[in-house]
Each structure stands twice: as C-alpha cells, then as structure tokens.
mmCIF file of C-alpha atoms in Angstrom:
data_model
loop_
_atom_site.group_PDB
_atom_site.id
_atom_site.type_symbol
_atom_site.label_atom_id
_atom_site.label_comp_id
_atom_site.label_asym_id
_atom_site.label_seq_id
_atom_site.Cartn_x
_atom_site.Cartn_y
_atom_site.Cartn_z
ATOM 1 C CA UNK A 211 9.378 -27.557 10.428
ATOM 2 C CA UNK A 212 8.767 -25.173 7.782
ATOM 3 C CA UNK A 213 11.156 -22.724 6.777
ATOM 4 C CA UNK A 214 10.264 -18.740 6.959
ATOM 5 C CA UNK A 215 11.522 -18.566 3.180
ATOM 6 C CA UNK A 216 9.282 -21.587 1.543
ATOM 7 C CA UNK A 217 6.371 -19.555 3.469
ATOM 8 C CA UNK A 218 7.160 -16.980 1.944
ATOM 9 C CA UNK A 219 7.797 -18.088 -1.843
ATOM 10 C CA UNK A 220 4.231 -19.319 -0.804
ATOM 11 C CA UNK A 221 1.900 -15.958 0.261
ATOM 12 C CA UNK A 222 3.862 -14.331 -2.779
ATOM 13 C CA UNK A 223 2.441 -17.187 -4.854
ATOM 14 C CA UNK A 224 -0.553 -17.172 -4.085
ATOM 15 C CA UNK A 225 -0.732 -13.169 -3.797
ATOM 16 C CA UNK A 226 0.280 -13.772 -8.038
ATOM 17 C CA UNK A 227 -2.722 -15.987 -8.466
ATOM 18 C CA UNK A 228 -4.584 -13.106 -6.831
ATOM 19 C CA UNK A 229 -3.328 -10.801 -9.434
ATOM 20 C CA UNK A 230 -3.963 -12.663 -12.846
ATOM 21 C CA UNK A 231 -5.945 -10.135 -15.215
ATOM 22 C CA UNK A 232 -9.463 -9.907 -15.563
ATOM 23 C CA UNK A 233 -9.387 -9.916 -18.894
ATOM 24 C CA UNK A 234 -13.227 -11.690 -19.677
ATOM 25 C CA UNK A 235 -15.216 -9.089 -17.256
ATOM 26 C CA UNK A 236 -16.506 -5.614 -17.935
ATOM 27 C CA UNK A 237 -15.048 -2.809 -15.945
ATOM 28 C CA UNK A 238 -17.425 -2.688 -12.800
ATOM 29 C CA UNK A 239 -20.063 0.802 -12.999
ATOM 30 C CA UNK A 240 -20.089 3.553 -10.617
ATOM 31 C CA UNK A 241 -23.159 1.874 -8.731
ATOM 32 C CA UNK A 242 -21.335 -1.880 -8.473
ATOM 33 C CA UNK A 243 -18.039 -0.399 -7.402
ATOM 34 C CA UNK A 244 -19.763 1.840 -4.872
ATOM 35 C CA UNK A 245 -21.745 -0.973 -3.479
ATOM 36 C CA UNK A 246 -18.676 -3.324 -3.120
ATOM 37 C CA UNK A 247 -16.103 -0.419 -1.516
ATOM 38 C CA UNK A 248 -19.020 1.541 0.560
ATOM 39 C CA UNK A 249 -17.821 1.518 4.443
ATOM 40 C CA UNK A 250 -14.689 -0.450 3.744
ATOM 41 C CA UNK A 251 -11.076 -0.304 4.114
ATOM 42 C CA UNK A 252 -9.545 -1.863 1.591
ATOM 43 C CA UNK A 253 -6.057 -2.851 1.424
ATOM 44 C CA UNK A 254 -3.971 -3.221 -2.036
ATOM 45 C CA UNK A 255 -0.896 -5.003 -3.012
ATOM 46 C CA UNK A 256 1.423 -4.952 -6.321
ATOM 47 C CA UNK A 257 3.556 -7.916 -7.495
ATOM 48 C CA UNK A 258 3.187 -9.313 -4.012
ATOM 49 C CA UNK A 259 3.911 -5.725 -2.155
ATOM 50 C CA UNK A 260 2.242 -3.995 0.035
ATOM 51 C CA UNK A 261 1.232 -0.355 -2.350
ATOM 52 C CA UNK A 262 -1.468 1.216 -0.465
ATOM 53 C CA UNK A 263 -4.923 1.334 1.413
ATOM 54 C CA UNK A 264 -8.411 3.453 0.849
ATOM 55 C CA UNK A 265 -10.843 4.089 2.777
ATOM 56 C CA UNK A 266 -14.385 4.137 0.932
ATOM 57 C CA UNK A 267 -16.796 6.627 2.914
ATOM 58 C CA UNK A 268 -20.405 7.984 1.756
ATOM 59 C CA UNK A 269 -20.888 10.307 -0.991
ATOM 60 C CA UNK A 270 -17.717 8.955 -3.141
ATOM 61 C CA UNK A 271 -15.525 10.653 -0.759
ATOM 62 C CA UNK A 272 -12.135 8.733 -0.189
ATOM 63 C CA UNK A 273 -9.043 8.518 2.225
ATOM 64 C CA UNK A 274 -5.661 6.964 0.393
ATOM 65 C CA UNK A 275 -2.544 6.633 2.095
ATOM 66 C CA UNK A 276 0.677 4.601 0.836
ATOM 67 C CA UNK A 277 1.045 3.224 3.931
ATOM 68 C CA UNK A 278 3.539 5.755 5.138
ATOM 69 C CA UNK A 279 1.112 7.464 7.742
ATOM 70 C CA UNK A 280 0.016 10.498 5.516
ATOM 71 C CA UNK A 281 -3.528 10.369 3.755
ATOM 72 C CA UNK A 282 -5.064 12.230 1.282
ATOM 73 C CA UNK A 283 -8.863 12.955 1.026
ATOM 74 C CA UNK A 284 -10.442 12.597 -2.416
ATOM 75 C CA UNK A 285 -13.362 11.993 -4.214
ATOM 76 C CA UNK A 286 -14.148 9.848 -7.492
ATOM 77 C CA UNK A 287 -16.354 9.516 -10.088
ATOM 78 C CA UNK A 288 -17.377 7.808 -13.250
ATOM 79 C CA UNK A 289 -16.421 8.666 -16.551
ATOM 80 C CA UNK A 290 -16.187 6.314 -19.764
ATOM 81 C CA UNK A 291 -16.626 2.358 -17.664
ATOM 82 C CA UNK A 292 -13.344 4.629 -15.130
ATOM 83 C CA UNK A 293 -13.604 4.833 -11.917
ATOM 84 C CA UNK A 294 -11.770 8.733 -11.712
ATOM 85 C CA UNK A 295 -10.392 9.661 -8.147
ATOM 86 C CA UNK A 296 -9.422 13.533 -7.468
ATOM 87 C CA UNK A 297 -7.417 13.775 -3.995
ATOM 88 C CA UNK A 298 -6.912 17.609 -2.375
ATOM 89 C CA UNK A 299 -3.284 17.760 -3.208
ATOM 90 C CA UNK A 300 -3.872 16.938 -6.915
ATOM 91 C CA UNK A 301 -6.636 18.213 -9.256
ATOM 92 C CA UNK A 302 -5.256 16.029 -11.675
ATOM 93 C CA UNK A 303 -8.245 12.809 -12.042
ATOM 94 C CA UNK A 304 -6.441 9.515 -11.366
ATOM 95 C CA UNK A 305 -8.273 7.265 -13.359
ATOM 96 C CA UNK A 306 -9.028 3.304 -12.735
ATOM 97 C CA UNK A 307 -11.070 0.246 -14.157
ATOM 98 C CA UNK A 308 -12.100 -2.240 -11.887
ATOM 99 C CA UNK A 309 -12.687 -5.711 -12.176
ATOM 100 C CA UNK A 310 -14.272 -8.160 -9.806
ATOM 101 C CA UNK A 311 -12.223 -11.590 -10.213
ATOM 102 C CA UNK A 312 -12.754 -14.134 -7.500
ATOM 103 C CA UNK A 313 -14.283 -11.917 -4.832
ATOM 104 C CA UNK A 314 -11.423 -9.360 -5.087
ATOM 105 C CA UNK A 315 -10.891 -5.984 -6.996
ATOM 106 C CA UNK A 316 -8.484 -5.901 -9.804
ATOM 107 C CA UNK A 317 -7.908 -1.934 -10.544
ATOM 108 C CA UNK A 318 -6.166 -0.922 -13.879
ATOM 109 C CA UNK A 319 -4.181 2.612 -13.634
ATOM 110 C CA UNK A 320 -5.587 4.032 -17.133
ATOM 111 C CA UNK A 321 -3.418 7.842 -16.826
ATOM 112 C CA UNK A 322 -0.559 5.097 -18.092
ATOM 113 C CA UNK A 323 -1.854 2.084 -19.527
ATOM 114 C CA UNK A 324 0.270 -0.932 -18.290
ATOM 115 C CA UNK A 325 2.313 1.316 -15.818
ATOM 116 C CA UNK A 326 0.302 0.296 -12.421
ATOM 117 C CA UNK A 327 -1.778 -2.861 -11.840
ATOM 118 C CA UNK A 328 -3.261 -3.413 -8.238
ATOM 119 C CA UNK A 329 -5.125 -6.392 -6.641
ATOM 120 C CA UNK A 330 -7.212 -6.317 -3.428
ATOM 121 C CA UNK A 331 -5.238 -7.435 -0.670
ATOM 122 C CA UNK A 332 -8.573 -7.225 1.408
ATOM 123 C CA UNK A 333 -10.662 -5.356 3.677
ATOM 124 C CA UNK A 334 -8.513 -6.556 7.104
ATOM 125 C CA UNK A 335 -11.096 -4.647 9.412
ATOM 126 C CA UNK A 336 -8.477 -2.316 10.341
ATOM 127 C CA UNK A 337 -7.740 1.704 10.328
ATOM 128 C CA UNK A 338 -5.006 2.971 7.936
ATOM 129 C CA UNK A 339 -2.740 5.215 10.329
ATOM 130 C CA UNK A 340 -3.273 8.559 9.639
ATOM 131 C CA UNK A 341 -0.915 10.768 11.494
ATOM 132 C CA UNK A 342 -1.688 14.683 11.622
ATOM 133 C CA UNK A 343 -0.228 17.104 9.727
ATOM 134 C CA UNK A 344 3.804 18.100 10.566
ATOM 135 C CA UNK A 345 4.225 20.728 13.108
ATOM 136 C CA UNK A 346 7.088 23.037 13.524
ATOM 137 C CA UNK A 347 9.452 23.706 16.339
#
C-alpha cells in the first residue's frame, strides 16, 4: 500500500517538472494565445498550489477568480510579445508572457519581474464557482 504522503511528494513533483521555465520559446502572440485559451477554462497552479482559474470567452473577454468563489470580468490585449489583462475592479493592465512548454501554458507576471510564475494546471472541463455578489441583511 502506498502511503497518502509519498503520493503526494509525487503530484508536487511532477507539478515542478510542469513548471520548469520556458526559457528557449518566444512569448506566444495575441492570435496563438487566443487560439489555445478560446472556450476554455483553464486552471493554474504555483509551486505545486492551487493560485487561480480563467475563463477564456470570445472577444478577449475574461472571468478570473482565485478560487475563493468571487470572479472578476476582464479583458486583455497585446502589447510588446504581453499578453495585458484589465479586470473591472482594476484599470491597472496586469501584464503576462506566455509560453507553450509541453502542451501547457507557462505565464510570466511582467508588472514584477520574478515576483509570480504560473503553470497550467489544465483545462479540467469544469466551471469555476462564481457566487453572486454579497447581499445585506
């Protein structure tokens, strides 16, 4: 029998191998990230932790929520090889690189260089809860 924790010390392994840089590959364009996240739900993790989800609708319009239940609508757009998101409760561009490494997305926080590094966890065919906005007594 295997033990929970050796499983464990496994997925976060190979969740690392996931997450090796990109380093060789040309941030993806507007039209090649568009064309991989179009109609998806993607799911992404950070040093083998769950960080967030997006959901990739038409006309660059997005839905991000950290997993906590509230989401954000946003748009994005290219500027300068970034991938620039914009979400309604921040004007402020949030802006990205992309890589494609072995099927996945590798996305590089460029606001902060070397502060935030996700990987795709994948598109799990599911919905991100979004639950509606707080209501008072």
């Amino acid at each position: 029998m295997v033990s929970v924790s050796k499983l464990l010390c496994t997925a976060f392994a190979l969740l690392g191998l996931i997450a090796l840089p990109a380093l060789a590959q040309p941030p993806m364009s507007a039209q090649e990230f568009d064309d991989y996240t179009r109609g998806k739900t993607l799911f992404y993790g950070e040093n083998g932790v769950a960080y967030g989800a997006e959901e990739y609708l038409d006309n660059r319009r997005v839905i991000w929520s950290f997993l906590d239940g509230e989401c954000k609508s946003g748009t994005w757009y290219e500027q300068a090889d970034q991938i620039c998101f914009v979400y309604e409760d921040n004007p402020d561009p949030q802006c990205w690189t992309f890589h494609k490494e072995e099927g996945r997305l590798i996305a590089r926080f460029q606001n902060a260089p070397g502060a935030t590094e996700l990987y795709e966890a994948g598109d799990l065919n599911e919905e991100m809860i979004c639950l509606g906005p707080d209501v008072g007594v």
